[in-house]
Coordinates of C-alpha atoms and ligand atoms in Angstrom, one line a residue:
X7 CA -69.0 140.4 57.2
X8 CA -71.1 143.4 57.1
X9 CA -71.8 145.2 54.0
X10 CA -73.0 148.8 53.6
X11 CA -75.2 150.1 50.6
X12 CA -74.9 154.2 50.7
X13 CA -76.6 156.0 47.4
X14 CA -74.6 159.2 46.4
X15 CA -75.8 161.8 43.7
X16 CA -73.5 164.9 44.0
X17 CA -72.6 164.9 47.7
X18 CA -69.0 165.7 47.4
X19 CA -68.6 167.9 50.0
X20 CA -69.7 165.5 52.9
X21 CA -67.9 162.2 51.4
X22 CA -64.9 162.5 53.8
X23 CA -67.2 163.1 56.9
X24 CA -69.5 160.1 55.5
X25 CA -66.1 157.5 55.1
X26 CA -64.6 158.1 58.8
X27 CA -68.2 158.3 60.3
X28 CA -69.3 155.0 58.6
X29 CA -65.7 153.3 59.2
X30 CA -65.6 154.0 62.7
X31 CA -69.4 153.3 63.5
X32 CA -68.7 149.8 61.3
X33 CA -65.8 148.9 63.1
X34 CA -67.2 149.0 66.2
X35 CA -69.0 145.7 66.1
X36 CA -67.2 144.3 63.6
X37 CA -63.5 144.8 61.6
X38 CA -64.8 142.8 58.6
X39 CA -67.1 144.9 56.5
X40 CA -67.0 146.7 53.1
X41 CA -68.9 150.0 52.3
X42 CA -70.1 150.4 48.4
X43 CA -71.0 153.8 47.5
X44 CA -72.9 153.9 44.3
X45 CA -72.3 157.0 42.8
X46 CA -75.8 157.5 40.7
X47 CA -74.4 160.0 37.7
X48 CA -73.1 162.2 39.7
X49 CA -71.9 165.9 38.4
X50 CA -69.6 167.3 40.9
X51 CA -66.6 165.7 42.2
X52 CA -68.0 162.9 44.1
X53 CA -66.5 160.1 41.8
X54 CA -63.2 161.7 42.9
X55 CA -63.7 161.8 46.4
X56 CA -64.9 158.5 46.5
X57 CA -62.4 157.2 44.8
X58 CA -59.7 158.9 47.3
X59 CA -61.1 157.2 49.9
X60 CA -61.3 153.8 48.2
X61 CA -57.5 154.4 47.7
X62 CA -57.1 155.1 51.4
X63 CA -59.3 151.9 52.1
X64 CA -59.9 149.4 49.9
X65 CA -63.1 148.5 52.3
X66 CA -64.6 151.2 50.6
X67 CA -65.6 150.3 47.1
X68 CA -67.6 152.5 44.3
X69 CA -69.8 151.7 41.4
X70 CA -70.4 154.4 39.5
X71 CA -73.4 154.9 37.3
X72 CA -73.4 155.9 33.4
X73 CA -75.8 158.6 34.1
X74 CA -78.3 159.2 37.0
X75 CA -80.6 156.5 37.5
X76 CA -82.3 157.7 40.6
X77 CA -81.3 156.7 44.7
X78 CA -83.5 153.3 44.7
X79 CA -82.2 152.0 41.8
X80 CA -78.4 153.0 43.5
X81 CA -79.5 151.1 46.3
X82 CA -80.5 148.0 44.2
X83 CA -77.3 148.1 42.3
X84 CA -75.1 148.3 45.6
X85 CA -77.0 145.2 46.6
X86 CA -76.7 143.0 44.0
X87 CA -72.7 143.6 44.7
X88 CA -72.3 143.5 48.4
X89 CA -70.4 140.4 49.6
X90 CA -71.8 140.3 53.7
X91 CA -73.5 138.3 55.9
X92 CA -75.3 141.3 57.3
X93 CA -76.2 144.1 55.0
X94 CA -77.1 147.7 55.3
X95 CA -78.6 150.2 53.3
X96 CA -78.0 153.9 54.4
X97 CA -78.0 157.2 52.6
X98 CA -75.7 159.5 51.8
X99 CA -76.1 162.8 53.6
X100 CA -76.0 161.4 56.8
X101 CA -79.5 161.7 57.4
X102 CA -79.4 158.2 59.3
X103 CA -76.5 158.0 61.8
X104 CA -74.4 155.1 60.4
X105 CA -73.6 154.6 64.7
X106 CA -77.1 153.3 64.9
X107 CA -76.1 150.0 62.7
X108 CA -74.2 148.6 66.0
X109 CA -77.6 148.9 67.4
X110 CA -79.1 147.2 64.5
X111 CA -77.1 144.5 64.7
X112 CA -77.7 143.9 68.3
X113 CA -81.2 143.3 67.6
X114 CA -80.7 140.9 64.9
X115 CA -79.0 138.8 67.1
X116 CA -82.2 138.9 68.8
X117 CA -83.6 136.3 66.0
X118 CA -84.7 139.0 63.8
X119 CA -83.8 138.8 59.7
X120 CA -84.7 142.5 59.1
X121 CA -84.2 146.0 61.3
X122 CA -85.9 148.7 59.8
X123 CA -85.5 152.5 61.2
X124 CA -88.7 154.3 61.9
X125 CA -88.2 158.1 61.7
X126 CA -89.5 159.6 64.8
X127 CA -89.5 163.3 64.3
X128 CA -88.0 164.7 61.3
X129 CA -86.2 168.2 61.4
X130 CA -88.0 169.0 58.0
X131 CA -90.0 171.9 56.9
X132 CA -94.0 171.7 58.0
X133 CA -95.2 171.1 54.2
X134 CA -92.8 168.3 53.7
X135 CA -93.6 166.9 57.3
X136 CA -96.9 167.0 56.8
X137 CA -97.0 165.5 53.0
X138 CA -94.4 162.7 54.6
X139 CA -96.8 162.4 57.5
X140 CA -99.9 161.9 55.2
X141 CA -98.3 159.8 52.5
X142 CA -97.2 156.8 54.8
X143 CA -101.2 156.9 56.3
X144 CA -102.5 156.4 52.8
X145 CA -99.8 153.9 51.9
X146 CA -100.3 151.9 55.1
X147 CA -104.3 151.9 54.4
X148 CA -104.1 150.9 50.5
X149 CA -101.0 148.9 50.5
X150 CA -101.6 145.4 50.0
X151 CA -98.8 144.4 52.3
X152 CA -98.1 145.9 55.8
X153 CA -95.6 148.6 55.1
X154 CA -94.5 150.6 57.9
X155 CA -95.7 153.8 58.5
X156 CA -92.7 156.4 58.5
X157 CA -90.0 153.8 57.5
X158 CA -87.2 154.8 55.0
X159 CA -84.6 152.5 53.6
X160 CA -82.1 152.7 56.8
X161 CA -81.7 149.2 57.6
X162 CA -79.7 146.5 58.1
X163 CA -80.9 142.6 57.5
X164 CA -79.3 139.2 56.5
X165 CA -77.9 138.3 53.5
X166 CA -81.1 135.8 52.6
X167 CA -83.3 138.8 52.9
X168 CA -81.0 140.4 50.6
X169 CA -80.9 137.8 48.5
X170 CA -84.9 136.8 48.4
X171 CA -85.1 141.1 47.8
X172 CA -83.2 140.5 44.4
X173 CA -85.4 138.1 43.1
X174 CA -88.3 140.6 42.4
X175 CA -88.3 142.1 38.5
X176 CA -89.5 145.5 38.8
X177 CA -88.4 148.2 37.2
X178 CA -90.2 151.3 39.1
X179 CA -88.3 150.5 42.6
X180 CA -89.7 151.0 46.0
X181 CA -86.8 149.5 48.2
X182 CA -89.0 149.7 51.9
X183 CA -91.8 148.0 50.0
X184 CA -90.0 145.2 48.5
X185 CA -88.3 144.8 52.0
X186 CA -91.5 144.6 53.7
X187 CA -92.4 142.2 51.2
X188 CA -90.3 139.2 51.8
X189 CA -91.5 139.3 55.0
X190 CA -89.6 137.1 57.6
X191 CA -89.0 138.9 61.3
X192 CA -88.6 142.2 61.0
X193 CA -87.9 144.6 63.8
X194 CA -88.9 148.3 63.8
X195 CA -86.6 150.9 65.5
X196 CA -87.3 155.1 66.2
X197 CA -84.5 156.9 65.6
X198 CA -84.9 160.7 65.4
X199 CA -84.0 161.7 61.6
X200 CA -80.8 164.4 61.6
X201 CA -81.0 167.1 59.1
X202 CA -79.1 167.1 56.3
X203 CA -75.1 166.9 56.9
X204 CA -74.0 169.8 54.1
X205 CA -76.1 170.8 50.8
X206 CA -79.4 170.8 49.5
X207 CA -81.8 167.7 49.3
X208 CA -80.7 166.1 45.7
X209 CA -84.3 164.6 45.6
X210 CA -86.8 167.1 43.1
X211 CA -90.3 167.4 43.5
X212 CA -90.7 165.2 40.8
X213 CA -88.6 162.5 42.0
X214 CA -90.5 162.7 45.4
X215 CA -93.6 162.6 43.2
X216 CA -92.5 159.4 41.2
X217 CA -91.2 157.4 44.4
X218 CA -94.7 158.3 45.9
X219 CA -96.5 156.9 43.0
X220 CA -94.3 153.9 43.3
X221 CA -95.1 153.0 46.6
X222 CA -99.1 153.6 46.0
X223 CA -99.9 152.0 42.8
X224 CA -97.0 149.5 43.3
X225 CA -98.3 148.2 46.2
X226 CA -101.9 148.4 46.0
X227 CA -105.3 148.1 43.8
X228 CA -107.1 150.4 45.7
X229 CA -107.1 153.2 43.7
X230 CA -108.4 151.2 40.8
X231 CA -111.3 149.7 43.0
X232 CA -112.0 153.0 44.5
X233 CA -112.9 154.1 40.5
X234 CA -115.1 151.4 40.2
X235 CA -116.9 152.1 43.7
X236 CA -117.0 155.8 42.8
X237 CA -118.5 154.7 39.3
X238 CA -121.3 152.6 41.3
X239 CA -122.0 155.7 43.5
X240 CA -122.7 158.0 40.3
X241 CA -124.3 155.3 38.4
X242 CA -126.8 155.0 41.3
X243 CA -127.4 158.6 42.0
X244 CA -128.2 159.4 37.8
X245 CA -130.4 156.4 38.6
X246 CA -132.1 157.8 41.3
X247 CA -132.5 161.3 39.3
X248 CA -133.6 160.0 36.0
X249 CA -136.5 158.5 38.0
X250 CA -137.6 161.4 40.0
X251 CA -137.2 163.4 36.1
X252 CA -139.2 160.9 34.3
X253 CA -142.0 161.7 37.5
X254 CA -141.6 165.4 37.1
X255 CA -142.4 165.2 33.1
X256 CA -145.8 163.0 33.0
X257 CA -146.8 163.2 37.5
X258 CA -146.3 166.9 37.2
X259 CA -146.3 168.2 33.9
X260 CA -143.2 170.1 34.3
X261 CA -140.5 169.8 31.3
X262 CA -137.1 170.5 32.8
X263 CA -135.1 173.7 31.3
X264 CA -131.9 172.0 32.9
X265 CA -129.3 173.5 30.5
X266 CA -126.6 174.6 33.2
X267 CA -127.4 170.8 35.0
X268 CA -126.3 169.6 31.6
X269 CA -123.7 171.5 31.3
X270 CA -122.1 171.2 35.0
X271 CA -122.8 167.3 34.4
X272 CA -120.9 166.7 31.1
X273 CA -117.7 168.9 32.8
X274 CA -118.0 167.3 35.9
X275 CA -118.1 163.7 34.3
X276 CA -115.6 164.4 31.7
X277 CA -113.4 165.4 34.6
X278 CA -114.0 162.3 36.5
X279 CA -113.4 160.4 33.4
X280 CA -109.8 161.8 32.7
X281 CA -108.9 161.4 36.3
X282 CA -109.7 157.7 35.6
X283 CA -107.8 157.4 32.9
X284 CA -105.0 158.9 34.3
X285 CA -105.1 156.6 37.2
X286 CA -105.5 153.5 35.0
X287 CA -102.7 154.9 32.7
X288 CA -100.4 154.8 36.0
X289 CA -100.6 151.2 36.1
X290 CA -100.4 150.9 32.4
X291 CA -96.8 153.3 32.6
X292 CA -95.5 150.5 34.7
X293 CA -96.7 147.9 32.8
X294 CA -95.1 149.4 29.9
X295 CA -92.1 149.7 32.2
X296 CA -91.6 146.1 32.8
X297 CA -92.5 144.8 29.2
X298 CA -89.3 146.9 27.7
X299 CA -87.2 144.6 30.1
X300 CA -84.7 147.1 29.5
X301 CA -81.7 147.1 32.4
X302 CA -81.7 148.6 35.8
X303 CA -78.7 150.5 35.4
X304 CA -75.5 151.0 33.3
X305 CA -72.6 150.9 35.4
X306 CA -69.7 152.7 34.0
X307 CA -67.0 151.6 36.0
X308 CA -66.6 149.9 39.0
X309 CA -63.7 149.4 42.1
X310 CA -64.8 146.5 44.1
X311 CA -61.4 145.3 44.9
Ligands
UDP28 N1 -79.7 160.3 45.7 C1 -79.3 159.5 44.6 N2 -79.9 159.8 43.4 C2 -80.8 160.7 43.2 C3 -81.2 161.5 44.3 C4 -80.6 161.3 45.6 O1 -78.5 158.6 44.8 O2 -81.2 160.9 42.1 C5 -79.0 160.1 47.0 C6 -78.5 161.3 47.7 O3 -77.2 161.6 47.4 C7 -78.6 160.9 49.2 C8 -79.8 160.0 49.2 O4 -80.0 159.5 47.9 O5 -77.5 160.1 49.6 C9 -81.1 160.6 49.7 O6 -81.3 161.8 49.0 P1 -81.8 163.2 49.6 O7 -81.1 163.4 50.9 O8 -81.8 164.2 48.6 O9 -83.3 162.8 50.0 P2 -84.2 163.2 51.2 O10 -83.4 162.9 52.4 O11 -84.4 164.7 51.0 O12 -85.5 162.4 51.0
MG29 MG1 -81.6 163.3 52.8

């Protein structure tokens, strides 16, 4: 049985494309499966719609969300309810081509436990290419893990991948990172990323901003060591300049007037110290995050049968 995991935040004009495109690309390799749309808070009439086509086809099942949550934590909830031996994770605008899965599945039948989709070129505006393109370097550098550069959350793995990917606690979810973590064989495939099937992107700035953030301090201690080796650096050089000071006053009789050096120095260290706080009060957001152990998500209602 294959199960399919598509997040859905106020895409009710391309829910009827989405269902038959899905159905027909499942059904190709297999008649067993089940599609569970999460509907993350959603203000239009997605609920509806979804709900239509889970009326037409009970395959198609809906969670729906007490307010929005935000697209990884959708995913993680239509996880923790798909039934399959297989299971996919896709989103909702038809940005990954749901005909690719047959493909997917081919290759896990190659021995493979995960297949992950690598976006080859993305019909994107150049700023967000090129902030895409230079996020995934720095993640693959820092990250303490090996995630894949320009991989989303298309994919499609078994159901003890799934299963070892529910085990982890956090709150501040970065599905392609907890993927890579469990590790087993995974399996990378280039697909060329479609634009968007109808609508604007339903991902702000600041959501983009927040997932980033995820992925870097979630996965890495980089940034903290890099404050300490930048802390050495400046440590040294003051070192280095109180000496040659302390030779200028009694070698060469010259008492420093240094009033704009003081100045620039106090600014430019006060800087660097609020940047460092502001990276260690990253971590400490997510610590804060975790101790609350509030829930994931509220689910308002569900239609899994
Ligand atoms: N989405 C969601 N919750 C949100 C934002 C987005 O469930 O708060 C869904 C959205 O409906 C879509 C998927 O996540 O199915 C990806 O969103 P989007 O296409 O806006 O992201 P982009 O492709 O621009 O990164
Ligand atoms: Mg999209």
């Amino acid at each position: 049985m294959i199960s399919v995991v598509i997040p859905i935040y106020n895409e009710d004009k391309l829910i009827d494309e989405l269902f038959s495109r899905t159905k027909e690309s499942i059904s190709l390799f297999s008649e067993d499966f089940e599609i569970i749309c999460v509907d993350d808070g959603s203000n239009d009439r997605s609920l509806e719609k979804l709900l239509e086509c889970h009326h037409q086809d009970n395959r198609f099942k809906v969670i729906s969300f007490s307010r929005n949550f935000g697209h990884q934590t959708a995913i993680f909830a239509g996880l923790s309810y798909a039934k399959g031996d297989y299971i996919g994770i896709m989103d909702g605008d038809l940005q990954d081509p749901p005909e690719l899965f047959a493909t997917f599945f081919e290759k896990l039948k190659e021995g493979y436990d995960i297949v992950y989709g690598v976006r080859k070129k993305r019909k994107e505006s150049f700023p967000k290419k090129f902030s895409y393109w230079l996020y995934y370097r720095i993640l693959s550098i820092t990250s303490d893990i090996k995630i894949p550069i320009d991989s989303g959350d298309f994919s499609l793995f078994t159901r003890k991948v799934r299963d070892h990917m529910l085990e982890t606690n956090e709150h501040n979810l970065f599905i392609r990172g907890i993927r890579s973590w469990v590790g087993f064989r995974q399996a990378p495939f280039e697909y060329e990323r479609s634009p968007r099937h109808h609508g604007q992107p339903k991902y702000s700035l600041n959501k983009l901003k927040k997932l980033a953030a995820d992925g870097l301090f979630g996965y890495s201690h980089v940034p903290i060591k890099l404050l300490g080796r930048a802390g050495t650096v400046i440590i040294l050089l003051c070192l280095l300049y109180s000496i040659y000071t302390v030779y200028e006053k009694y070698f060469l009789g010259i008492t420093p007037k240094g009033f704009t050096t003081l100045i620039i120095a106090i600014f430019f260290f006060s800087g660097v110290q609020l940047v460092s706080l502001r990276v260690i009060g990253e971590y400490v957001v997510r610590i804060h995050d975790e101790v609350k152990k509030r829930p994931r998500f509220i689910i308002k209602e569900k239609h899994l049968d």
